[in-house]
Tab-separated table of C-alpha atoms in Angstrom:
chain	number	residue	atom	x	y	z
A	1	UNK	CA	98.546	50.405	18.358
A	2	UNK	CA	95.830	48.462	16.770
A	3	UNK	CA	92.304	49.933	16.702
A	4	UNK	CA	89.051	48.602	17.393
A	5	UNK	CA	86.163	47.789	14.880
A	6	UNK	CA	84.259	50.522	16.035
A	7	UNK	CA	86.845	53.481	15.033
A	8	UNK	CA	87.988	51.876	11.833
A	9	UNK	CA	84.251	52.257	11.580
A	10	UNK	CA	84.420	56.118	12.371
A	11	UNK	CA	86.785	57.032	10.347
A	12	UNK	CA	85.072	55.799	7.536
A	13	UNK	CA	81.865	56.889	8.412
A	14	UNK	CA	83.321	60.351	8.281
A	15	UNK	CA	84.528	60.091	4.517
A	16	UNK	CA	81.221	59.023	3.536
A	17	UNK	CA	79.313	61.777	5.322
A	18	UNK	CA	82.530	64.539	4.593
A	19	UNK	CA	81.453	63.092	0.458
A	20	UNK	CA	85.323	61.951	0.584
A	21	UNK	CA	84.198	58.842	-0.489
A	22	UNK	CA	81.404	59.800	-2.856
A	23	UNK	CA	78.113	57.411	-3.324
A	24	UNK	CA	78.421	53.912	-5.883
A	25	UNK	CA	82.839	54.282	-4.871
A	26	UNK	CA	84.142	51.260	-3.728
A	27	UNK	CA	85.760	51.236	-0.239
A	28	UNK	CA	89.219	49.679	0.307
A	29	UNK	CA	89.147	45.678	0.752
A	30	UNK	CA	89.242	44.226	4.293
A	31	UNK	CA	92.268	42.795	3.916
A	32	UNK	CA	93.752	46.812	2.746
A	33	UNK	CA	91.864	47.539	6.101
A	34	UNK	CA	93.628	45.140	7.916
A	35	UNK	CA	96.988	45.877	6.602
A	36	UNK	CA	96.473	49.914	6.534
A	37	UNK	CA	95.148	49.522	10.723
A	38	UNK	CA	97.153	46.861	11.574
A	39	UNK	CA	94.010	44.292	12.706
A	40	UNK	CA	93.001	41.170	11.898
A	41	UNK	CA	90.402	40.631	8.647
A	42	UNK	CA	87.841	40.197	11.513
A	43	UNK	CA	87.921	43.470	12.473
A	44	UNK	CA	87.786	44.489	9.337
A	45	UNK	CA	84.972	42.678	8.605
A	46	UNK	CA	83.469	43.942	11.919
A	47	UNK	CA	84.009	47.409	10.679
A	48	UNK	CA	82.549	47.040	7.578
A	49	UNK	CA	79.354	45.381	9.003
A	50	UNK	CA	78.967	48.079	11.011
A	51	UNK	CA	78.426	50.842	8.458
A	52	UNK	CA	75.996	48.668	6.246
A	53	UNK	CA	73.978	48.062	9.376
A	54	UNK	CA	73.544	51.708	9.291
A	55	UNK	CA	72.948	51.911	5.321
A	56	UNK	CA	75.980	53.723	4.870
A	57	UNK	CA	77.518	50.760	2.682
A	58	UNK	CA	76.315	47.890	0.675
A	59	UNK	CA	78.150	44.837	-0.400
A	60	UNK	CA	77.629	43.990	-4.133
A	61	UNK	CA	77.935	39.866	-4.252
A	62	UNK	CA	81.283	37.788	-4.775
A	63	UNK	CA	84.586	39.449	-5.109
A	64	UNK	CA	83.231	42.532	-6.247
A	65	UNK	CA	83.119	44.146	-3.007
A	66	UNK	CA	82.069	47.337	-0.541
A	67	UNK	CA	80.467	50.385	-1.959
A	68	UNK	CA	79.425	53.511	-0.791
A	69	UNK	CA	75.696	52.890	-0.847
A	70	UNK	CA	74.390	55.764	-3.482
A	71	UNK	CA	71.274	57.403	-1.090
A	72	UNK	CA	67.458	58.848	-2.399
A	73	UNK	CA	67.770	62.362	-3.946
A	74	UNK	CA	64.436	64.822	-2.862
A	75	UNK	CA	62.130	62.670	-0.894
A	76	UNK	CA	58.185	62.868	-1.750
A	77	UNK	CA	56.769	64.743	0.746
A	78	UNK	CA	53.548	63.388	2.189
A	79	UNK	CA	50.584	65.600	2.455
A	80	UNK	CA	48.919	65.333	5.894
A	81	UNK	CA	45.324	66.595	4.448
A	82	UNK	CA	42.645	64.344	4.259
A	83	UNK	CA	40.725	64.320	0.290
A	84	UNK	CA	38.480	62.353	-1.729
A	85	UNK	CA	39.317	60.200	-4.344
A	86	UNK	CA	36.982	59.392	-7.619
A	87	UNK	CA	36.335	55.780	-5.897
A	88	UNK	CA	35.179	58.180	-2.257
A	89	UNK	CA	37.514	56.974	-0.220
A	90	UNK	CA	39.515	59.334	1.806
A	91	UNK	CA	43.256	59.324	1.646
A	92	UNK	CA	46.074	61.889	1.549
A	93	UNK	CA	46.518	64.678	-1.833
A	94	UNK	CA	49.074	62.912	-3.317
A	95	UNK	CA	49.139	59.350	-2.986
A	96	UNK	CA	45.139	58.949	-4.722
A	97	UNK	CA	46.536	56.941	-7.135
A	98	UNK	CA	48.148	54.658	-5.134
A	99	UNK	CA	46.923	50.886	-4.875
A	100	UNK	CA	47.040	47.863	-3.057
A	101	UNK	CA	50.590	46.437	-3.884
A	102	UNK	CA	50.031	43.562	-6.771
A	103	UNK	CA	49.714	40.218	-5.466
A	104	UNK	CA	48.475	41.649	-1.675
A	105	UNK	CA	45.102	41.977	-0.101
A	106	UNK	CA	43.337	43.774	2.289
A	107	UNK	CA	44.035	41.227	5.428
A	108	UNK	CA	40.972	41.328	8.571
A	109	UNK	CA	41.909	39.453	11.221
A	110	UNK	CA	41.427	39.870	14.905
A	111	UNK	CA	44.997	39.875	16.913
A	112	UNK	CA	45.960	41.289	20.310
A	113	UNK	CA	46.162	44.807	20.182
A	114	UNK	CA	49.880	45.595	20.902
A	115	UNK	CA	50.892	48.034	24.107
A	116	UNK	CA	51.401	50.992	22.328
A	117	UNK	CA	48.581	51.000	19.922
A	118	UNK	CA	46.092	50.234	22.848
A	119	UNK	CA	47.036	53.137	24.786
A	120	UNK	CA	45.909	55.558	21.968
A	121	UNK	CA	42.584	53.209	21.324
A	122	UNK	CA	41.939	53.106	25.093
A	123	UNK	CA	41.763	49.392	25.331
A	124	UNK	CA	43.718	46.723	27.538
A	125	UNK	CA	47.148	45.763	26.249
A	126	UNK	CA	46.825	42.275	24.084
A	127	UNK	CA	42.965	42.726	23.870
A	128	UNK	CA	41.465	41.204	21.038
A	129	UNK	CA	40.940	43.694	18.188
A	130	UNK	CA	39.879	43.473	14.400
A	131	UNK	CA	42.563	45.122	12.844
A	132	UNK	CA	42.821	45.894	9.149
A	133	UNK	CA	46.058	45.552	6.893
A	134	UNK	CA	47.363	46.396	3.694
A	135	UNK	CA	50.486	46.715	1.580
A	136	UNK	CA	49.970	50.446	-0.695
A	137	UNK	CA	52.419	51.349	-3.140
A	138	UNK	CA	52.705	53.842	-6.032
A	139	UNK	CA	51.712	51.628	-9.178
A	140	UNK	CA	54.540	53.698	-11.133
A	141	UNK	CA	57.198	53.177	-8.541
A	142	UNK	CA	57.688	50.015	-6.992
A	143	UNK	CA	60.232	51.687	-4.090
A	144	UNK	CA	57.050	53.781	-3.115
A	145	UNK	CA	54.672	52.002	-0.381
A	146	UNK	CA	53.262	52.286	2.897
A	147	UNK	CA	51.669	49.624	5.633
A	148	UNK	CA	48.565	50.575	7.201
A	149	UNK	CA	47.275	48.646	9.755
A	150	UNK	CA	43.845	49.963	11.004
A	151	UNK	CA	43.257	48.842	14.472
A	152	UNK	CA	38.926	49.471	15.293
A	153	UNK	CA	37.090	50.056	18.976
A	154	UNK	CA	35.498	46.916	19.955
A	155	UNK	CA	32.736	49.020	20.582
A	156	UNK	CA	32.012	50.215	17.091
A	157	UNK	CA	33.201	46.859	15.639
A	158	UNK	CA	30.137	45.895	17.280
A	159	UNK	CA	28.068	48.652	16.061
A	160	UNK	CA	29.114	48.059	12.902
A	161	UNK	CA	29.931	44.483	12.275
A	162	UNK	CA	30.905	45.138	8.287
A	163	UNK	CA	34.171	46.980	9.641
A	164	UNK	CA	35.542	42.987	9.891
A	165	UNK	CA	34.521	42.226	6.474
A	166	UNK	CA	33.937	43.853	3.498
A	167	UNK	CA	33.319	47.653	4.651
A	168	UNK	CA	31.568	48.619	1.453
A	169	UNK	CA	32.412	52.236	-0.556
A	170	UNK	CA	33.852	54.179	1.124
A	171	UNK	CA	35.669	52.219	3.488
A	172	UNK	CA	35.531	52.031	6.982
A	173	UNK	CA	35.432	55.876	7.516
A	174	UNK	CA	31.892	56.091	5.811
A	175	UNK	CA	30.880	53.636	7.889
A	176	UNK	CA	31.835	55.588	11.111
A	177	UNK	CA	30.168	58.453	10.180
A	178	UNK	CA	27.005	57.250	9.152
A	179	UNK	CA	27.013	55.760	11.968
A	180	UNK	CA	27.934	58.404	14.283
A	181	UNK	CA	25.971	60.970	12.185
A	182	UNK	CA	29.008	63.403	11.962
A	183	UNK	CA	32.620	63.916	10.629
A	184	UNK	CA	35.038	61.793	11.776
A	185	UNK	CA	38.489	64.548	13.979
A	186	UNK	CA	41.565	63.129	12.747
A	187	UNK	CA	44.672	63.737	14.223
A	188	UNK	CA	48.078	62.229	14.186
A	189	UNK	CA	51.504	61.970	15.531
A	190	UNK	CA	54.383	61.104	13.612
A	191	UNK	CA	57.737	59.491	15.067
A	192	UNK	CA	60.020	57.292	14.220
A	193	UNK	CA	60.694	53.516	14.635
A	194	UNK	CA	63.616	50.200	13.632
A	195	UNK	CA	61.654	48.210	11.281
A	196	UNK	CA	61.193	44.268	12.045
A	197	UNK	CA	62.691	42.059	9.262
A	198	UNK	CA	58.915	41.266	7.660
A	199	UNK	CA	58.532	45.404	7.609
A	200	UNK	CA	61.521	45.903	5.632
A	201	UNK	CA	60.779	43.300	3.111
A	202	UNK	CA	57.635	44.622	2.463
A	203	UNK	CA	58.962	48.387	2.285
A	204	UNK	CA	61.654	47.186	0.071
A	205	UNK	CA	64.293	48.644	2.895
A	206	UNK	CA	67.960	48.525	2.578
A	207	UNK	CA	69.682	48.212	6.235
A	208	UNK	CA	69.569	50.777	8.247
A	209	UNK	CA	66.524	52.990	6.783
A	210	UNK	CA	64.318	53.677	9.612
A	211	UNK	CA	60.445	53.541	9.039
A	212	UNK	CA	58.669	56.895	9.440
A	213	UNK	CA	55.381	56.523	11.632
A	214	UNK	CA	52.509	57.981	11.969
A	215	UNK	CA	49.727	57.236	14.050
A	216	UNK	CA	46.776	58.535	13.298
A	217	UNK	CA	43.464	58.398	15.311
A	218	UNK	CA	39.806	58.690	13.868
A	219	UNK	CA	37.468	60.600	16.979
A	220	UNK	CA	33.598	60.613	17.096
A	221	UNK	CA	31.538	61.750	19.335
A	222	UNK	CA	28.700	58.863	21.260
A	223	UNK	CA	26.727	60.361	23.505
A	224	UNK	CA	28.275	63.344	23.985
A	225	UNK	CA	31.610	61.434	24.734
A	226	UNK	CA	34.480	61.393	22.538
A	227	UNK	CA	35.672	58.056	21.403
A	228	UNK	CA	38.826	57.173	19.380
A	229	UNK	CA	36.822	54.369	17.094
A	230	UNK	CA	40.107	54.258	15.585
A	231	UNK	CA	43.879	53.953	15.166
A	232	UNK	CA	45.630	53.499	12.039
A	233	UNK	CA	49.636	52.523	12.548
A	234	UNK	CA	51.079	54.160	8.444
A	235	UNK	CA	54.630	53.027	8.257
A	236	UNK	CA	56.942	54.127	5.496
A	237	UNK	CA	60.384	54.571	4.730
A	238	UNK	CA	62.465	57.148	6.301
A	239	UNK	CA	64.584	57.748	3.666
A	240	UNK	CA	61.962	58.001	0.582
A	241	UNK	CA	59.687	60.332	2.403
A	242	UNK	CA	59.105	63.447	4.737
A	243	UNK	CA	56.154	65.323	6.164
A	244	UNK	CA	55.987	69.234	5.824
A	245	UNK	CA	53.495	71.261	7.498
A	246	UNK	CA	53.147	74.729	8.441
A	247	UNK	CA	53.770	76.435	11.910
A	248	UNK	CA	50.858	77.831	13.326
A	249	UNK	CA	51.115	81.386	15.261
A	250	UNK	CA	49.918	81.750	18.658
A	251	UNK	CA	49.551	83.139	21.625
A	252	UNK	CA	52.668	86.186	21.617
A	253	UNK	CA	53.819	85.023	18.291
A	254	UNK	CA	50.318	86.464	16.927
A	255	UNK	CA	50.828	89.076	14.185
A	256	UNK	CA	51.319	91.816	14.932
A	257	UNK	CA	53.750	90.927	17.693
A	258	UNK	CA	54.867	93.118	20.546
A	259	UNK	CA	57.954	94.399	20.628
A	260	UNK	CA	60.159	92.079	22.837
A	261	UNK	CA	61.394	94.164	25.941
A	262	UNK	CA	63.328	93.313	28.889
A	263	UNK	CA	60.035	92.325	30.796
A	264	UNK	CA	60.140	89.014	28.135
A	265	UNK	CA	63.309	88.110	29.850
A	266	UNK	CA	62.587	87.155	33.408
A	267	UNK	CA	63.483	84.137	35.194
């Protein structure tokens, strides 16, 4: 019996993840497809658009063909401190060096903020917002970049008016805190997301590589409130880069432990 697209697609998703069919090794043609499952080209085709929409294959132009798409080795893992660089503006460890992509700027504009973004900043969904953008990349390795857009409080965009222009040195965080008179609390959550077409052209993304997100939030204190003055949306790829950190011991996991007993055991 003939199969469908979608198992001609499994059983050749399995040879590429089994390393059967090892990365850069060209797959059999659609018409072999055809013949060998006893479809039409079409659902060959279907097949074989199937695994490059999950970056599993890539076609290489003309009659040349489908190939095993040849995958990152070590990712770099990003480091989720906050430093200094020799300019004094904060950014992670390990990317200090890292620059405004050539031919990009530093875009200010204000759009509506979107739905998930203005839950963290505690505004109304599609509220105007001066937001921040910019295109970072690794000046020795084009494939290495990140976007950042840096979504501010109305409120402290209104304290501080040079947040939608030129921020000064330092950047927007010295700003805050001079303002606020202490140390910005970061904190940030990282998940996962499909990019949009514009996202993977700027990242550089073959099909099927997921963005890695974090969302990180910048907290000061205003009369005696805390207020999240504000959210910056870091998307990279998901196949170029990780984030490590260390698990934190607490409450019965505190060295020493206890001795686990029955009494840990109870429904």
């Amino acid at each position: 019996m003939a199969q469908t697209a979608e198992e001609i697609a499994s059983q050749l998703r399995e040879l590429i993840r089994s390393g059967a069919a090892a990365p850069g090794e060209r797959l059999p043609t659609m018409e072999t497809l055809a013949a060998e499952h006893g479809v039409s080209r079409q659902t060959a085709r279907q097949a074989l658009n199937q695994l490059k929409a999950e970056g599993l294959v890539e076609y290489k132009g003309g009659r040349t063909g489908t190939f095993v798409r040849e995958r990152p080795g070590r990712r770099m893992v990003r480091s989720r401190s906050m430093e200094r660089d020799h300019l004094g503006y904060y950014s992670g460890g390990n990317v200090q060096h890292w620059r405004l992509v050539a031919g990009t700027r530093t875009e200010v504009a204000t759009e509506p903020v979107p739905p998930d973004i203005a839950e963290v900043l505690g505004v109304g969904a599609g509220e105007p917002v001066v937001v921040r953008k910019r295109l970072n990349g690794d000046p020795e390795n084009e494939r290495f970049r990140q976007l950042t857009d840096s979504w501010l409080h109305p409120a402290v965009v209104a304290e501080l008016p040079a947040l939608a222009g030129g921020s000064g040195l330092g950047g927007i965080y010295d700003r805050i805190e001079e303002w606020a008179g202490q140390p910005i609390a970061w904190e940030e959550e990282i998940t996962a997301a499909t990019p949009s077409p514009a996202e993977a052209t700027a990242l550089l993304l073959p099909p099927g590589v997921p963005l890695l997100r974090v969302i990180r939030t910048s907290t000061v204190r205003v009369e005696g409130k805390a207020l999240i003055a504000e959210v910056n949306d870091i998307r990279m790829s998901g196949e170029l880069f990780s984030v490590k950190y260390p698990l934190t011991r607490r409450g019965a996991a505190t060295w020493p432990v206890a001795p686990a007993t029955a009494d840990f055991y109870q429904d």
